[in-house]
PDB file of C-alpha atoms in Angstrom:
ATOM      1  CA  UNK A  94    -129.056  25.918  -2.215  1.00 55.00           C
ATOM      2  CA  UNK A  95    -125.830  27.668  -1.699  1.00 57.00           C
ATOM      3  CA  UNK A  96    -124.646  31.126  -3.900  1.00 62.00           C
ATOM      4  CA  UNK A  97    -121.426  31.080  -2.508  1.00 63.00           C
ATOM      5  CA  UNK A  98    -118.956  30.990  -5.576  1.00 61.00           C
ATOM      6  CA  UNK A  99    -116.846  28.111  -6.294  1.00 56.00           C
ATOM      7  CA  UNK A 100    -112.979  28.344  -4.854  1.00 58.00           C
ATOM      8  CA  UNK A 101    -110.671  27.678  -7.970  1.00 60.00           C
ATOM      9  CA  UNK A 102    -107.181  26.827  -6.856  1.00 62.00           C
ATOM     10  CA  UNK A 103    -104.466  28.037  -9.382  1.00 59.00           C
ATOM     11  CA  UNK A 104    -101.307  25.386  -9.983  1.00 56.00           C
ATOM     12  CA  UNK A 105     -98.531  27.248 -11.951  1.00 66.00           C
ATOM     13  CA  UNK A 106     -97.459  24.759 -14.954  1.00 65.00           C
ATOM     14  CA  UNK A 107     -93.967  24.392 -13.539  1.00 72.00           C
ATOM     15  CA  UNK A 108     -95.855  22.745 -10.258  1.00 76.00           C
ATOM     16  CA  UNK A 109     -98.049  20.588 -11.899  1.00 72.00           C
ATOM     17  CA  UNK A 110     -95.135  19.242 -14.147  1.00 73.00           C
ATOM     18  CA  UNK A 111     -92.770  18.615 -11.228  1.00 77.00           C
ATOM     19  CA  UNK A 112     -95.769  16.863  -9.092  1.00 77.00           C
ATOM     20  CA  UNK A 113     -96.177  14.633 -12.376  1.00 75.00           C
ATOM     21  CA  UNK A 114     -92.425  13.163 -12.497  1.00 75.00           C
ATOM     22  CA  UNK A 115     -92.372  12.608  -9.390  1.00 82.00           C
ATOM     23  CA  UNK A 116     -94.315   9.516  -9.970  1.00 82.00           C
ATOM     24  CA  UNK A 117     -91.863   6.948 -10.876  1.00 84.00           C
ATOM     25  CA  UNK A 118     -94.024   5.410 -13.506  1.00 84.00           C
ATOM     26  CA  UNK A 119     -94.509   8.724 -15.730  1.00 80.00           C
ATOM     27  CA  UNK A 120     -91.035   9.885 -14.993  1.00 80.00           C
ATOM     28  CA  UNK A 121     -89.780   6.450 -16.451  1.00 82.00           C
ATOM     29  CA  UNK A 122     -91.964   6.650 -19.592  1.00 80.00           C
ATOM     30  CA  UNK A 123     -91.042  10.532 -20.249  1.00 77.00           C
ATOM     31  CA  UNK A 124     -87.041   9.225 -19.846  1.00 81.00           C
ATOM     32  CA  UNK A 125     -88.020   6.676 -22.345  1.00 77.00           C
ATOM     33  CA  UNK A 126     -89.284   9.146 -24.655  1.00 77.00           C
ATOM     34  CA  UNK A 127     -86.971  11.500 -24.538  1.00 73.00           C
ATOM     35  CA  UNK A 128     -84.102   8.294 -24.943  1.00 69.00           C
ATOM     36  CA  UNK A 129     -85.932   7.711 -27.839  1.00 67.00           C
ATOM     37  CA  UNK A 130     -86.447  11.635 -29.654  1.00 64.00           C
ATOM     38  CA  UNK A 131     -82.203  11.500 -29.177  1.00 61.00           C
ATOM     39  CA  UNK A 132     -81.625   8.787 -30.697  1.00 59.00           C
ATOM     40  CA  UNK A 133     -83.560  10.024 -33.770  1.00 52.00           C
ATOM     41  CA  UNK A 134     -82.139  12.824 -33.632  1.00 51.00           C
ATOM     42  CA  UNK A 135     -78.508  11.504 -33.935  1.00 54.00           C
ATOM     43  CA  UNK A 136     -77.173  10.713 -37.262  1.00 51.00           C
ATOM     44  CA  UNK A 137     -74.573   7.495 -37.440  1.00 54.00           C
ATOM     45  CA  UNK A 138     -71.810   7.793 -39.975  1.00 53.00           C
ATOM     46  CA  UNK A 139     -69.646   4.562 -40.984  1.00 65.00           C
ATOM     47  CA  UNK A 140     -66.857   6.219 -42.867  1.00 80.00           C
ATOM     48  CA  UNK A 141     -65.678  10.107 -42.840  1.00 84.00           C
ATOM     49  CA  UNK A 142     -67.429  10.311 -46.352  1.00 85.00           C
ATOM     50  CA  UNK A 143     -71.004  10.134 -45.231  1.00 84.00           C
ATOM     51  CA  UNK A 144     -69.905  12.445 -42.610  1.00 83.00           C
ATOM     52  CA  UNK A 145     -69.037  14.557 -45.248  1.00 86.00           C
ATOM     53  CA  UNK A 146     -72.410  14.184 -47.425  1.00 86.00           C
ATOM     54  CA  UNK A 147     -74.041  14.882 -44.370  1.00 81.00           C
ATOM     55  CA  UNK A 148     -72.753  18.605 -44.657  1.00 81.00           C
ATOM     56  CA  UNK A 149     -73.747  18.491 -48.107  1.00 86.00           C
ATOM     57  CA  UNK A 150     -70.086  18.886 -49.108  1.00 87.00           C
ATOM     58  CA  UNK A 151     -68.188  17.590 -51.998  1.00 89.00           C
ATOM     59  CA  UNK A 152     -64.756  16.053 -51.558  1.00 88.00           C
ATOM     60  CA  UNK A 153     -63.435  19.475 -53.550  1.00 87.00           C
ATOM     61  CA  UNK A 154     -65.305  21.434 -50.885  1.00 86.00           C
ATOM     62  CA  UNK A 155     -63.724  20.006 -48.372  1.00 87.00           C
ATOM     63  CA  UNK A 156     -60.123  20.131 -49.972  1.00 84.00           C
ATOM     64  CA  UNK A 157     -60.221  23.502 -50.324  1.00 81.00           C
ATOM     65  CA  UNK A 158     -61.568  24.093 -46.541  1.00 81.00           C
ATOM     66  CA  UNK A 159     -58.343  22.134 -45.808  1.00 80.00           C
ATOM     67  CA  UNK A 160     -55.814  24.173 -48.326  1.00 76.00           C
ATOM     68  CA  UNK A 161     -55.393  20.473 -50.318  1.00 78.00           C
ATOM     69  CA  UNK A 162     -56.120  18.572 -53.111  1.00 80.00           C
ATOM     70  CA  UNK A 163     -59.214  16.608 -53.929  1.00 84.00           C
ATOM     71  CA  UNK A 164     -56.847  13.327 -54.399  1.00 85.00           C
ATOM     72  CA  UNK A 165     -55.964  14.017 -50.716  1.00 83.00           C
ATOM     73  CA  UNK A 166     -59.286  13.932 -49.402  1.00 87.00           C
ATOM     74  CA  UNK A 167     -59.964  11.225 -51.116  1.00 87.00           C
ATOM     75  CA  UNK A 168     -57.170   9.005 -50.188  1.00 85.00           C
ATOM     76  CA  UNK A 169     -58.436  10.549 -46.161  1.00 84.00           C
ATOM     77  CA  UNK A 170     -61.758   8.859 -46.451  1.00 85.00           C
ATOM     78  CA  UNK A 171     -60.419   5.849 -47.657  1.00 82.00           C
ATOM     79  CA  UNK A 172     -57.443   5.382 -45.157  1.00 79.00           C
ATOM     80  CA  UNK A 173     -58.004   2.548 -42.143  1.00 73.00           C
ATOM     81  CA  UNK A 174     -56.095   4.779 -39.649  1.00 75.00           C
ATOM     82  CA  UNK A 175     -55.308   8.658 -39.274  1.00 76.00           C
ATOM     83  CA  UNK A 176     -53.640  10.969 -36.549  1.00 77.00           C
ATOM     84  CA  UNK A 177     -56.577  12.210 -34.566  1.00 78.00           C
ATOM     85  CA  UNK A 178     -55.200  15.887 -35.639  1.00 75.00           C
ATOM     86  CA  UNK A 179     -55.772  14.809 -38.590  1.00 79.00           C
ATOM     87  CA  UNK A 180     -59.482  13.857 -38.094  1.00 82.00           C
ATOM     88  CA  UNK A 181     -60.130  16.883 -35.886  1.00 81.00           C
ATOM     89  CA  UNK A 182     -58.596  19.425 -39.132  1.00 81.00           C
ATOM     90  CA  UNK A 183     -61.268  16.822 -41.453  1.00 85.00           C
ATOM     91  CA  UNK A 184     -64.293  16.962 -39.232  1.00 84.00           C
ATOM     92  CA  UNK A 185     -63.849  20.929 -38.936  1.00 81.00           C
ATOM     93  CA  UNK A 186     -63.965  20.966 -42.581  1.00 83.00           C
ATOM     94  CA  UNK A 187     -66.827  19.441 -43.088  1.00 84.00           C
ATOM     95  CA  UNK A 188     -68.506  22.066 -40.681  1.00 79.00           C
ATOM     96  CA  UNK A 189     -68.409  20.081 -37.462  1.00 78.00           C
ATOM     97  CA  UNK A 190     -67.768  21.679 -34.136  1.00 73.00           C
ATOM     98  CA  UNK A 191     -67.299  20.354 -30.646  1.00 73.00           C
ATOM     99  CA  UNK A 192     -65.387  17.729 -32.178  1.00 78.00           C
ATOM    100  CA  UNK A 193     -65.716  14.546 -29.258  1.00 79.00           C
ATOM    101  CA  UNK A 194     -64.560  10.819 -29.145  1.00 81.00           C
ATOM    102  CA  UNK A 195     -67.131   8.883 -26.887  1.00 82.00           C
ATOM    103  CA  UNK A 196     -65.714   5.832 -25.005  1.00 84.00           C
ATOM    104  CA  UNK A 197     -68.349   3.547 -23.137  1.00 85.00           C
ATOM    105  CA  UNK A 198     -66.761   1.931 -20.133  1.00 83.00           C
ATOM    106  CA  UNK A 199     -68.969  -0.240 -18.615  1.00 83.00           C
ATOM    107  CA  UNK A 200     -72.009   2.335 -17.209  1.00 82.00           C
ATOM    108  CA  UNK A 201     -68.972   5.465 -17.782  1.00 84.00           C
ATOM    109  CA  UNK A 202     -68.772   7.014 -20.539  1.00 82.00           C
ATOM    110  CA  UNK A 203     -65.665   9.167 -21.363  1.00 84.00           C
ATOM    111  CA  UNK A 204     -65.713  12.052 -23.992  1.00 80.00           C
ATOM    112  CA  UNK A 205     -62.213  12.854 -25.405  1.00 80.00           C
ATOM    113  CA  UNK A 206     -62.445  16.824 -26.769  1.00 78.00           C
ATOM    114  CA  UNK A 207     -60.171  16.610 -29.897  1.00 75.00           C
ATOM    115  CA  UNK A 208     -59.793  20.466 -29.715  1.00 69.00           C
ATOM    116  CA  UNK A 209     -58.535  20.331 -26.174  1.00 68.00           C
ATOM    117  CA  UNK A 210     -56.270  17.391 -27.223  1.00 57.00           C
ATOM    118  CA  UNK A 211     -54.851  19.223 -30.318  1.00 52.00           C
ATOM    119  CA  UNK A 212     -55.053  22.546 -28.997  1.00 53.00           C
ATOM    120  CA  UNK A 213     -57.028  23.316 -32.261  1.00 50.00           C
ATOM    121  CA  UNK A 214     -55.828  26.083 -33.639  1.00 49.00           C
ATOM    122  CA  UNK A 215     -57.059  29.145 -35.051  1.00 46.00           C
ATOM    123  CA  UNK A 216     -56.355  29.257 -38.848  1.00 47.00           C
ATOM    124  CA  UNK A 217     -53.941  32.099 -39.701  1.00 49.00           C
ATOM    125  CA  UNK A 218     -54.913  34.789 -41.287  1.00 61.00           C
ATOM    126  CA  UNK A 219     -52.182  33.649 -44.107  1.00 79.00           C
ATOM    127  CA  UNK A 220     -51.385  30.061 -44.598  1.00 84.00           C
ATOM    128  CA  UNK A 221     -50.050  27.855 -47.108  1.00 88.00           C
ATOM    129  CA  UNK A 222     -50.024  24.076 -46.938  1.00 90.00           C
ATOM    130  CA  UNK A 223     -47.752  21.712 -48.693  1.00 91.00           C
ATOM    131  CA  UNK A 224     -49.441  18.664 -50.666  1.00 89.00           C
ATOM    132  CA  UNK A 225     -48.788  16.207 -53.197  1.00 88.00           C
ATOM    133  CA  UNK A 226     -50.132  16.610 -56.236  1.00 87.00           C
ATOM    134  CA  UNK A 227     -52.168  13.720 -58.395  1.00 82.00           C
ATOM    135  CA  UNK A 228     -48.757  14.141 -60.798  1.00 84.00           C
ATOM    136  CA  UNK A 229     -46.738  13.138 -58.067  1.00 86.00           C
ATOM    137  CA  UNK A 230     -45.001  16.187 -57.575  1.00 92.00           C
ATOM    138  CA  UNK A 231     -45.508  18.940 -54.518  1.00 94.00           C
ATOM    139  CA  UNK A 232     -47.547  22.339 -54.641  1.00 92.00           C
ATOM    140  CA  UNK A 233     -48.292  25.000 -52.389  1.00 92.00           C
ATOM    141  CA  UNK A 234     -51.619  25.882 -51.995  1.00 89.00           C
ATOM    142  CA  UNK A 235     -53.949  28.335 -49.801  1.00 85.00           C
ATOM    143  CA  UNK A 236     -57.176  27.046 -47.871  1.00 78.00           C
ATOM    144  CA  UNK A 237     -60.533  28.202 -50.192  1.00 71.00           C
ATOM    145  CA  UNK A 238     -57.776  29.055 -53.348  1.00 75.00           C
ATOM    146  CA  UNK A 239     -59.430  27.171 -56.767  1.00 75.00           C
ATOM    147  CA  UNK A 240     -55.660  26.415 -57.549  1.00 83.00           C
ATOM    148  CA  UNK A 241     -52.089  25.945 -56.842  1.00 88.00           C
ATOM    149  CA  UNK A 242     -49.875  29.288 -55.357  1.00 89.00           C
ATOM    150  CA  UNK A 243     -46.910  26.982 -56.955  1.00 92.00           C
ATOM    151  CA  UNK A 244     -46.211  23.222 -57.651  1.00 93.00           C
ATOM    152  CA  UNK A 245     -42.648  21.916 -57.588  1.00 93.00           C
ATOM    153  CA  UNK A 246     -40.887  18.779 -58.030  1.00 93.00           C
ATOM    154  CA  UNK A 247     -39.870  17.881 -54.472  1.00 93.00           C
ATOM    155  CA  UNK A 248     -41.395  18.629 -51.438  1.00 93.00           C
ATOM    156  CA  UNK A 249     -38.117  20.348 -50.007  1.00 93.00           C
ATOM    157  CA  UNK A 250     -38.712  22.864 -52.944  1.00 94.00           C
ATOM    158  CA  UNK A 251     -42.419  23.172 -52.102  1.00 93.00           C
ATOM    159  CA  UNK A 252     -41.701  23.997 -48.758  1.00 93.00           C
ATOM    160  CA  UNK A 253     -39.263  26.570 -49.290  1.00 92.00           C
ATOM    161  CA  UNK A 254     -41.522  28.059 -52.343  1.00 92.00           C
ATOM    162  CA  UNK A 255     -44.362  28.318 -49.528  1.00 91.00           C
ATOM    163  CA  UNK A 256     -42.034  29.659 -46.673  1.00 91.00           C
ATOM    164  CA  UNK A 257     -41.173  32.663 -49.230  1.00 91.00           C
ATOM    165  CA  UNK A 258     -44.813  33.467 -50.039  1.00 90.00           C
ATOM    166  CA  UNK A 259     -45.898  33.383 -46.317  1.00 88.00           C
ATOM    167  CA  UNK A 260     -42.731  35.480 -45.061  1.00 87.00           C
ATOM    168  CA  UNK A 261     -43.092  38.111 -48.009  1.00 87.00           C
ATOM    169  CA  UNK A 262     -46.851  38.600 -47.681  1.00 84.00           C
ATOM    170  CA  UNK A 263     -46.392  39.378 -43.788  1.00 81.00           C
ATOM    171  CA  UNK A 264     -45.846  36.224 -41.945  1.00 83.00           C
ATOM    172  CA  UNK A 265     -47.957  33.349 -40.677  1.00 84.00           C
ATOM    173  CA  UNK A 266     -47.983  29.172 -41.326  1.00 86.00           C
ATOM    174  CA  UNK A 267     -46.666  26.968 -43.461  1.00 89.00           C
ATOM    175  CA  UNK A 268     -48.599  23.340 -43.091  1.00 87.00           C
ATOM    176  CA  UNK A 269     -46.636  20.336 -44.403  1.00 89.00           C
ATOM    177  CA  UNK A 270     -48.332  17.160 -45.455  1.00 88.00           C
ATOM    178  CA  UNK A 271     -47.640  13.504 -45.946  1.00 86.00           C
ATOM    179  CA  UNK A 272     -47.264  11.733 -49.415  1.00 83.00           C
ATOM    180  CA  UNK A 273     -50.509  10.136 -48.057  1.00 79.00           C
ATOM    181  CA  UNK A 274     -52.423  13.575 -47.109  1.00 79.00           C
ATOM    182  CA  UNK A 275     -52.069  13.615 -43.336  1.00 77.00           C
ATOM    183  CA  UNK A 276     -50.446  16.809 -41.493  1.00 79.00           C
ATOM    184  CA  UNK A 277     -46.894  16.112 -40.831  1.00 80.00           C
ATOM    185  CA  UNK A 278     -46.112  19.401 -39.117  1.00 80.00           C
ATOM    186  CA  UNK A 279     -46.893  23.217 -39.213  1.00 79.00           C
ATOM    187  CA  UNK A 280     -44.349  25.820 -39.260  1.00 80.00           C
ATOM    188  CA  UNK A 281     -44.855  29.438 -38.346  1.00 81.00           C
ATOM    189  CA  UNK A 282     -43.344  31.859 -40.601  1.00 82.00           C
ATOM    190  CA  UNK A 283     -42.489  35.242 -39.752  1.00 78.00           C
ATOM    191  CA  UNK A 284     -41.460  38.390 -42.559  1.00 71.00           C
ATOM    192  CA  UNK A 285     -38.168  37.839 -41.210  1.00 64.00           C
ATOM    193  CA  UNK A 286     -37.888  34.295 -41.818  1.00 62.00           C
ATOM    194  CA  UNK A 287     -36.650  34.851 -45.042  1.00 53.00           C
ATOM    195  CA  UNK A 288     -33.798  36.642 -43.996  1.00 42.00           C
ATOM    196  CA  UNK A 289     -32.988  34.768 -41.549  1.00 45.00           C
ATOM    197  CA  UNK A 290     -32.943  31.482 -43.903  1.00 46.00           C
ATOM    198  CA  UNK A 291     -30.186  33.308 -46.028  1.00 39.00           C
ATOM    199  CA  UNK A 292     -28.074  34.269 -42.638  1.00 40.00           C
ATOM    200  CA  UNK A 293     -28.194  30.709 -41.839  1.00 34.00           C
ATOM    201  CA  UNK A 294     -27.180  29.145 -45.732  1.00 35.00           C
TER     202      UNK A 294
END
């Protein structure tokens, strides 16, 4: 009978894992699984609301994120169309990031990056947006502020009321909003630009 010890041959992990998917079969049923552990893992949303409850936010929550009213959001989630600016300011909100549209073209799929699209900005330091209020007038309001910096009567007003509070607490933006909630434009605002309103009255 033979004393000679028995030869072990060591296979590093890695090895052994590579020599197993490179059988079709188990390579094919570890795709499948792995197919299947994403799609639990992804969470479908039929309406900006539940995208919203998903970040365990309240419509107020999220208005103040955006520097508007509750009414706004509201009217948002239950619009049929937006500006995709508008969707990308929303979705940030809400705490999403890497904001993407998906489009399946036959076996391509194409990812639009909202940011990219939008340039997404960097919130100022100071900003003030523009809304309408549920009184139908206009206010001026700061993002994460429990209530109005001003409300006014016309939006013209509103917009002049927030260009004076941005330009005399240092400069920075003023955001202007639709009667229905969506961004119209934003306007930067320098300390200067007060002044240089009154040169040019």
């Amino acid at each position: 009978m033979s004393t000679e010890p028995v030869k072990r041959t060591f296979v590093r992990g890695n090895e052994r894992l590579n020599r197993l998917l490179a059988d079709p079969e188990i390579a094919a049923a570890v795709e499948e699984i792995e197919a299947e552990s994403r799609e639990l893992d992804r969470a479908y949303a039929e309406n900006l609301a539940k995208i919203r409850q998903a970040g365990k936010l309240t419509q107020v929550d999220v208005a103040k994120r955006m520097g508007v009213g509750q009414a706004v959001i509201s009217r948002l989630e239950h619009r049929d169309d937006m500006l995709l600016s508008t969707l990308a300011d929303y979705l940030h909100a809400t705490g999403a990031r890497n904001v993407r549209i998906v489009a399946t073209l036959g076996d391509l799929e194409v990812e639009l990056d909202l940011d990219l699209l939008r340039g997404h900005r960097r919130l100022p330091q100071n900003e003030r947006h523009v809304v309408r209020n549920d009184d139908g007038g206009w206010e001026v309001r700061k993002p994460g502020a429990d209530r109005a910096s001003a409300k006014l009567p016309t939006q013209a007003d509103a917009i002049s009321r927030a260009r004076e509070i941005v330009a005399n607490s240092g400069g920075g933006e003023v955001v202007i909003h639709n009667r229905d909630g969506r961004i119209r434009k934003a306007k930067a605002v320098t300390r200067d630009s007060k002044a240089e309103d009154k040169k040019l009255a």
